[in-house]
Amino acid sequence: MTMLQKEKLQWSHQHLLGIRELTEIDIREVHSTAFAFKEVIRRRIKKVPALRGRTVVNLFVEPSTRTRVSFELAAQRMSADVLNFDVSASSFKKGESLLDTVLNIQALQSDIIVLRHPDAGAAHLIANHLSCSVINAGDGAHEHPTQALLDTFTLVEKLGDITGLPVLISGDIAHSRVARSLVLALRLLGAEVTLCGPATLLPQEFVQLGASVTHDFDGALPQARVIYLLRIQHERQQSGLFPGIGEFISLYGMNEERLSRCRPDVIIMHPGPINRGVELPSSIADGPHSLILEQVTNGLAVRMAVLYLLNHARLKTERCSRASARSGA
Ligand code: NCD
């Protein structure tokens, strides 16, 4: 493993709640740590002892397969004890509040809680009441920071410096926590972001994040070096935001004819889950321009990096409080 120089790490965040709270240096530090862990996950024995004796709890109050599995495997690769809190079988059903649930999880001496929740702000809320670390694994339509960190890691790994990189993000922007976190991260790294979708799925507030906005997918395609496709978030929508899926496919669906009008080196990305035949056909999802499975592999390395950095910040705090207890004695 490329040596991580612990004493040089600047990371000091107790929680990872959103890209909004991070700086460019923080993002680059997650990337460089993830580069080191990428080597670990390719080994025959894919494990390091960095989180031995620590407990990571995955609390997913919303359906998820890939993000939960990725966090679970990342924690195992770091040698942490991992508990998957099954919400369907929990006291949530008996009316216990989110806060009571996490206070109980903390009382079991857990160190890191990974929370996915349907409500925006849920991770911030619990972080304000806990001394353990909180990772936001997606809160409503608000933020999904580890997705943006793995997407930018994938681009930097592939292309090096991404300053000025023209990135087109297309689809249901309004309901996408992925889009919000990704725009923030790409802007911090100097990329040029254009957002595209039907007017009802593309709020003007995104302009304040430093992105430009268009409704003309065909017009935007030829300039893009990266096209990042988002699915329609049916579970978060009221009806009537666009005429129908057929209309969406004809105006915003990627297809072979549209691909032929893109740059020959265009990169296609998607956070998953993919709706094959809607955002893009299988020939493109599985084709040479697609980085979709690399995103998944990199998600593991990036989540190992985030766990490592949060643990590093916890160790620093624990050392400081031991030292002040000694000097106070
Ligand atoms: C995204 C999510 O859940 O926000 N997926 C993911 O984390 N893999 C995007 C989506 O659901 O469309």
Coordinates of N, CA and C in Angstrom, one line a residue, residues 122-283:
A122 N -31.6 14.9 7.9 CA -31.6 13.9 8.9 C -30.2 13.7 9.5
A123 N -29.2 13.6 8.6 CA -27.8 13.4 9.1 C -27.3 14.5 10.0
H124 N -27.6 15.8 9.5 CA -27.2 16.9 10.3 C -27.9 16.9 11.7
L125 N -29.2 16.5 11.7 CA -29.9 16.5 13.0 C -29.2 15.5 14.0
I126 N -28.9 14.3 13.5 CA -28.4 13.4 14.5 C -27.0 13.8 14.9
A127 N -26.2 14.3 13.9 CA -24.8 14.7 14.2 C -24.8 15.7 15.4
N128 N -25.8 16.6 15.4 CA -25.8 17.6 16.5 C -26.0 17.0 17.9
H129 N -26.5 15.8 17.9 CA -26.8 15.2 19.2 C -25.8 14.0 19.6
L130 N -24.8 13.7 18.8 CA -24.0 12.5 19.0 C -22.5 12.9 19.2
S131 N -21.8 12.1 20.0 CA -20.4 12.2 20.0 C -19.7 11.3 19.0
C132 N -20.4 10.3 18.6 CA -19.8 9.4 17.5 C -19.9 10.1 16.2
S133 N -19.2 9.6 15.2 CA -19.1 10.2 13.9 C -20.3 9.8 13.0
V134 N -20.8 10.7 12.2 CA -21.9 10.4 11.3 C -21.5 10.6 9.8
I135 N -21.9 9.6 9.0 CA -21.7 9.8 7.6 C -23.1 9.8 6.9
N136 N -23.3 10.9 6.1 CA -24.5 11.0 5.4 C -24.4 10.1 4.1
A137 N -25.3 9.1 4.1 CA -25.3 8.2 2.9 C -26.4 8.5 2.0
G138 N -26.9 9.8 2.1 CA -28.0 10.2 1.3 C -29.2 10.7 2.2
D139 N -29.5 12.0 2.1 CA -30.7 12.4 2.9 C -31.7 13.1 2.0
G140 N -32.8 12.5 1.7 CA -33.8 13.0 0.9 C -33.2 13.5 -0.4
A141 N -33.6 14.6 -0.9 CA -33.1 15.2 -2.2 C -32.0 16.2 -1.9
H142 N -31.3 16.0 -0.7 CA -30.3 17.0 -0.3 C -28.9 16.7 -0.7
E143 N -28.2 15.8 0.0 CA -26.8 15.5 -0.4 C -26.5 14.0 -0.3
H144 N -25.5 13.7 -1.0 CA -25.0 12.3 -1.0 C -23.5 12.4 -1.3
P145 N -22.8 12.8 -0.2 CA -21.4 13.2 -0.4 C -20.4 12.1 -0.9
T146 N -20.6 10.8 -0.4 CA -19.7 9.8 -0.8 C -19.8 9.5 -2.3
Q147 N -21.1 9.7 -2.9 CA -21.2 9.5 -4.3 C -20.4 10.5 -5.1
A148 N -20.5 11.8 -4.7 CA -19.7 12.8 -5.4 C -18.2 12.6 -5.2
L149 N -17.8 12.1 -4.0 CA -16.4 11.9 -3.8 C -15.9 10.8 -4.7
L150 N -16.7 9.7 -4.9 CA -16.3 8.6 -5.8 C -16.4 9.0 -7.2
D151 N -17.3 9.8 -7.6 CA -17.4 10.3 -9.0 C -16.3 11.2 -9.4
T152 N -15.9 12.1 -8.5 CA -14.8 13.0 -8.8 C -13.5 12.2 -8.8
F153 N -13.4 11.2 -7.8 CA -12.2 10.3 -7.8 C -12.0 9.6 -9.1
T154 N -13.1 9.1 -9.6 CA -13.1 8.3 -10.9 C -12.6 9.2 -12.0
L155 N -13.1 10.4 -12.1 CA -12.6 11.4 -13.1 C -11.2 11.7 -13.0
V156 N -10.7 12.0 -11.7 CA -9.3 12.4 -11.5 C -8.4 11.2 -11.8
E157 N -8.8 10.0 -11.4 CA -8.0 8.8 -11.7 C -7.9 8.7 -13.2
K158 N -8.9 8.9 -14.0 CA -8.9 8.7 -15.4 C -8.2 9.8 -16.2
L159 N -8.4 11.1 -15.7 CA -8.0 12.2 -16.5 C -6.9 13.1 -15.9
G160 N -6.7 12.9 -14.6 CA -5.7 13.8 -13.9 C -6.4 15.1 -13.5
D161 N -5.8 16.2 -13.9 CA -6.4 17.5 -13.5 C -7.7 17.7 -14.2
I162 N -8.8 18.1 -13.5 CA -10.1 18.3 -14.1 C -10.5 19.7 -14.2
T163 N -9.5 20.6 -14.0 CA -9.9 22.0 -14.1 C -10.4 22.3 -15.5
G164 N -11.5 23.0 -15.6 CA -12.1 23.4 -16.9 C -12.8 22.2 -17.6
L165 N -12.8 21.0 -17.0 CA -13.4 19.9 -17.7 C -14.9 20.1 -17.9
P166 N -15.4 20.0 -19.2 CA -16.9 20.3 -19.4 C -17.7 19.0 -19.1
V167 N -18.5 19.1 -18.0 CA -19.3 18.0 -17.5 C -20.8 18.4 -17.7
L168 N -21.5 17.5 -18.4 CA -23.0 17.7 -18.6 C -23.7 16.7 -17.7
I169 N -24.5 17.2 -16.8 CA -25.3 16.3 -15.9 C -26.8 16.4 -16.4
S170 N -27.4 15.3 -16.7 CA -28.7 15.3 -17.3 C -29.7 14.4 -16.7
G171 N -30.9 14.9 -16.6 CA -32.0 14.0 -16.0 C -32.8 14.8 -15.0
D172 N -33.2 14.0 -13.9 CA -34.1 14.6 -12.9 C -33.1 15.3 -11.9
I173 N -32.8 16.5 -12.1 CA -31.9 17.3 -11.2 C -32.6 17.6 -9.9
A174 N -33.9 18.0 -10.1 CA -34.6 18.6 -8.9 C -34.6 17.6 -7.7
H175 N -34.8 16.3 -8.0 CA -35.0 15.4 -6.9 C -33.7 14.7 -6.6
S176 N -32.5 15.1 -7.1 CA -31.3 14.4 -7.0 C -30.3 14.9 -6.0
R177 N -30.1 14.2 -4.9 CA -29.0 14.5 -4.0 C -27.7 14.3 -4.6
V178 N -27.6 13.4 -5.6 CA -26.4 13.1 -6.3 C -26.0 14.4 -7.1
A179 N -26.9 15.0 -7.8 CA -26.6 16.2 -8.6 C -26.1 17.3 -7.7
R180 N -26.8 17.5 -6.6 CA -26.4 18.6 -5.7 C -24.9 18.4 -5.2
S181 N -24.6 17.3 -4.7 CA -23.3 17.0 -4.1 C -22.3 17.0 -5.2
L182 N -22.6 16.5 -6.4 CA -21.6 16.4 -7.5 C -21.3 17.8 -8.0
V183 N -22.3 18.7 -8.2 CA -22.0 20.0 -8.7 C -21.1 20.7 -7.7
L184 N -21.4 20.6 -6.4 CA -20.5 21.3 -5.4 C -19.1 20.8 -5.5
A185 N -18.9 19.4 -5.6 CA -17.5 18.9 -5.7 C -16.8 19.2 -7.0
L186 N -17.5 19.1 -8.1 CA -16.9 19.5 -9.4 C -16.5 20.9 -9.4
R187 N -17.3 21.8 -8.9 CA -17.0 23.2 -8.9 C -15.7 23.5 -8.0
L188 N -15.7 22.8 -6.8 CA -14.5 23.0 -6.0 C -13.2 22.6 -6.7
L189 N -13.3 21.6 -7.6 CA -12.2 21.1 -8.3 C -12.0 21.8 -9.6
G190 N -12.8 22.8 -9.9 CA -12.6 23.7 -11.1 C -13.2 23.2 -12.4
A191 N -14.1 22.2 -12.3 CA -14.7 21.7 -13.6 C -15.9 22.7 -14.0
E192 N -16.2 22.6 -15.2 CA -17.3 23.5 -15.7 C -18.6 22.6 -15.9
V193 N -19.6 22.9 -15.1 CA -20.8 22.0 -15.1 C -22.0 22.6 -15.8
T194 N -22.6 21.8 -16.7 CA -23.9 22.2 -17.3 C -24.9 21.2 -16.8
L195 N -26.1 21.7 -16.4 CA -27.2 20.8 -16.0 C -28.2 20.9 -17.0
C196 N -28.8 19.7 -17.3 CA -29.8 19.6 -18.4 C -31.0 18.8 -18.0
G197 N -32.2 19.2 -18.4 CA -33.4 18.4 -18.1 C -34.6 19.3 -18.4
P198 N -35.8 18.6 -18.3 CA -37.0 19.4 -18.5 C -37.1 20.5 -17.4
A199 N -37.7 21.7 -17.7 CA -37.7 22.8 -16.8 C -38.3 22.4 -15.5
T200 N -39.3 21.6 -15.4 CA -39.9 21.2 -14.1 C -39.0 20.3 -13.3
L201 N -37.9 19.8 -13.9 CA -37.0 18.9 -13.1 C -35.6 19.6 -12.9
L202 N -35.6 20.9 -13.2 CA -34.3 21.6 -13.2 C -34.5 23.0 -12.5
P203 N -34.5 23.1 -11.2 CA -34.7 24.3 -10.5 C -33.5 25.3 -10.7
Q204 N -33.9 26.6 -10.9 CA -32.9 27.7 -11.1 C -31.9 27.8 -10.0
E205 N -32.3 27.3 -8.8 CA -31.4 27.5 -7.6 C -30.0 26.9 -7.9
F206 N -29.9 25.9 -8.8 CA -28.6 25.3 -9.1 C -27.6 26.2 -9.7
V207 N -28.2 27.3 -10.3 CA -27.3 28.3 -10.9 C -26.4 28.9 -9.8
Q208 N -27.0 29.0 -8.6 CA -26.2 29.6 -7.5 C -25.1 28.7 -7.1
L209 N -25.1 27.5 -7.5 CA -24.0 26.6 -7.1 C -22.9 26.7 -8.2
G210 N -23.1 27.5 -9.2 CA -22.0 27.7 -10.1 C -22.2 26.9 -11.4
A211 N -23.3 26.3 -11.6 CA -23.5 25.5 -12.8 C -24.3 26.3 -13.8
S212 N -24.1 26.0 -15.1 CA -25.1 26.6 -16.1 C -26.2 25.6 -16.4
V213 N -27.3 26.1 -17.0 CA -28.5 25.3 -17.1 C -29.0 25.4 -18.5
T214 N -29.4 24.2 -19.1 CA -30.0 24.2 -20.4 C -31.1 23.1 -20.4
H215 N -32.0 23.3 -21.3 CA -33.1 22.3 -21.5 C -32.8 21.5 -22.8
D216 N -31.8 21.9 -23.6 CA -31.5 21.4 -24.9 C -30.4 20.4 -24.8
F217 N -30.8 19.1 -24.6 CA -29.8 18.0 -24.5 C -29.0 17.9 -25.8
D218 N -29.7 17.9 -26.9 CA -29.0 17.7 -28.2 C -28.0 18.8 -28.4
G219 N -28.3 20.0 -28.1 CA -27.4 21.2 -28.3 C -26.2 21.1 -27.4
A220 N -26.4 20.5 -26.2 CA -25.3 20.5 -25.2 C -24.3 19.3 -25.4
L221 N -24.8 18.2 -26.1 CA -23.9 17.0 -26.2 C -22.5 17.2 -26.8
P222 N -22.4 17.9 -27.9 CA -21.1 17.9 -28.6 C -20.0 18.5 -27.8
Q223 N -20.3 19.5 -26.8 CA -19.2 20.1 -26.0 C -18.7 19.2 -24.9
A224 N -19.6 18.3 -24.4 CA -19.3 17.6 -23.2 C -18.2 16.6 -23.3
R225 N -17.3 16.6 -22.3 CA -16.2 15.5 -22.3 C -16.8 14.4 -21.4
V226 N -17.7 14.8 -20.4 CA -18.3 13.8 -19.5 C -19.8 14.0 -19.5
I227 N -20.6 12.9 -19.7 CA -22.0 13.0 -19.6 C -22.5 12.1 -18.5
Y228 N -23.1 12.8 -17.5 CA -23.5 12.0 -16.3 C -25.0 12.0 -16.3
L229 N -25.5 10.8 -16.4 CA -27.0 10.6 -16.5 C -27.6 10.2 -15.2
L230 N -28.8 10.8 -15.0 CA -29.5 10.6 -13.7 C -30.9 10.0 -14.0
R231 N -31.3 9.0 -13.2 CA -32.7 8.4 -13.4 C -33.8 9.4 -12.9
I232 N -35.0 9.1 -13.4 CA -36.1 9.9 -12.9 C -36.4 9.3 -11.5
Q233 N -36.5 10.2 -10.5 CA -36.7 9.7 -9.1 C -38.2 9.6 -8.9
H234 N -38.9 8.6 -9.4 CA -40.3 8.5 -9.3 C -40.8 8.6 -7.8
E235 N -40.0 8.0 -6.9 CA -40.4 7.9 -5.5 C -40.4 9.3 -4.8
R236 N -39.8 10.3 -5.4 CA -39.8 11.6 -4.8 C -40.6 12.6 -5.5
Q237 N -41.3 12.2 -6.6 CA -42.0 13.2 -7.5 C -43.5 13.2 -7.2
Q238 N -44.0 14.4 -7.4 CA -45.5 14.4 -7.5 C -45.7 14.2 -9.0
S239 N -46.9 13.8 -9.4 CA -47.2 13.5 -10.8 C -47.2 14.8 -11.6
G240 N -47.1 14.7 -12.9 CA -47.3 15.9 -13.8 C -46.1 16.7 -14.0
L241 N -44.9 16.3 -13.6 CA -43.7 17.1 -13.8 C -43.2 17.0 -15.2
F242 N -43.5 16.0 -15.9 CA -43.2 15.9 -17.4 C -44.2 15.0 -18.0
P243 N -44.4 15.1 -19.3 CA -45.6 14.5 -20.0 C -45.6 12.9 -19.8
G244 N -44.4 12.3 -19.9 CA -44.4 10.8 -19.8 C -43.0 10.3 -20.1
I245 N -42.8 9.1 -19.8 CA -41.5 8.5 -20.0 C -41.0 8.5 -21.4
G246 N -42.0 8.3 -22.3 CA -41.6 8.3 -23.8 C -41.1 9.7 -24.2
E247 N -41.7 10.7 -23.7 CA -41.3 12.1 -24.0 C -39.9 12.3 -23.5
F248 N -39.7 11.8 -22.2 CA -38.4 12.0 -21.6 C -37.3 11.3 -22.4
I249 N -37.6 10.1 -22.8 CA -36.6 9.3 -23.6 C -36.3 10.0 -24.9
S250 N -37.3 10.6 -25.6 CA -37.1 11.2 -26.9 C -36.3 12.5 -26.7
L251 N -36.4 13.2 -25.6 CA -35.7 14.5 -25.5 C -34.4 14.3 -24.7
Y252 N -34.3 13.4 -23.7 CA -33.2 13.4 -22.8 C -32.5 12.0 -22.7
G253 N -33.0 11.0 -23.4 CA -32.4 9.7 -23.3 C -31.2 9.6 -24.2
M254 N -30.1 9.0 -23.7 CA -28.9 8.8 -24.5 C -29.2 7.6 -25.4
N255 N -28.7 7.7 -26.6 CA -28.8 6.6 -27.6 C -27.6 6.7 -28.6
E256 N -27.6 5.6 -29.4 CA -26.4 5.5 -30.3 C -26.3 6.7 -31.3
E257 N -27.4 7.2 -31.7 CA -27.4 8.3 -32.7 C -26.8 9.6 -32.0
R258 N -27.3 9.8 -30.7 CA -26.8 10.9 -30.0 C -25.3 10.7 -29.7
L259 N -24.9 9.5 -29.3 CA -23.5 9.2 -29.0 C -22.6 9.6 -30.2
S260 N -23.2 9.3 -31.4 CA -22.3 9.6 -32.6 C -22.1 11.1 -32.8
R261 N -22.9 11.9 -32.1 CA -22.7 13.4 -32.2 C -21.8 13.9 -31.0
C262 N -21.4 13.0 -30.2 CA -20.6 13.5 -29.0 C -19.1 13.4 -29.4
R263 N -18.3 14.0 -28.6 CA -16.8 13.8 -28.8 C -16.4 12.4 -28.8
P264 N -15.4 12.0 -29.6 CA -15.1 10.6 -29.7 C -14.6 10.0 -28.4
D265 N -14.0 10.9 -27.5 CA -13.5 10.5 -26.2 C -14.5 10.7 -25.1
V266 N -15.8 10.9 -25.4 CA -16.7 11.2 -24.3 C -16.8 10.1 -23.3
I267 N -17.0 10.5 -22.0 CA -17.1 9.5 -20.9 C -18.6 9.5 -20.4
I268 N -19.1 8.3 -20.2 CA -20.5 8.2 -19.8 C -20.5 7.7 -18.3
M269 N -21.2 8.4 -17.4 CA -21.3 8.0 -16.0 C -22.7 7.9 -15.6
H270 N -23.0 7.2 -14.5 CA -24.3 7.1 -13.9 C -24.2 6.6 -12.5
P271 N -24.9 7.1 -11.5 CA -24.7 6.6 -10.1 C -25.4 5.3 -9.8
G272 N -26.2 4.8 -10.7 CA -27.0 3.6 -10.5 C -28.1 3.9 -9.5
P273 N -29.2 3.2 -9.4 CA -29.5 2.1 -10.3 C -29.9 2.6 -11.7
I274 N -29.5 1.9 -12.8 CA -29.8 2.3 -14.2 C -31.2 1.8 -14.6
N275 N -31.9 2.6 -15.3 CA -33.1 2.1 -16.0 C -32.7 1.9 -17.4
R276 N -32.3 0.7 -17.8 CA -31.8 0.4 -19.2 C -32.9 0.7 -20.1
G277 N -32.6 1.4 -21.2 CA -33.6 1.8 -22.2 C -34.3 3.1 -21.9
V278 N -34.0 3.7 -20.7 CA -34.6 5.0 -20.4 C -33.5 6.0 -20.4
E279 N -32.6 6.1 -19.4 CA -31.5 7.1 -19.4 C -30.5 6.7 -20.6
L280 N -30.3 5.4 -20.7 CA -29.4 4.9 -21.8 C -29.6 3.5 -22.1
P281 N -29.3 3.0 -23.3 CA -29.5 1.6 -23.6 C -28.3 0.8 -23.1
S282 N -28.5 -0.5 -23.1 CA -27.4 -1.4 -22.6 C -26.1 -1.3 -23.4
S283 N -26.3 -1.0 -24.8 CA -25.1 -0.9 -25.6 C -24.2 0.2 -25.1

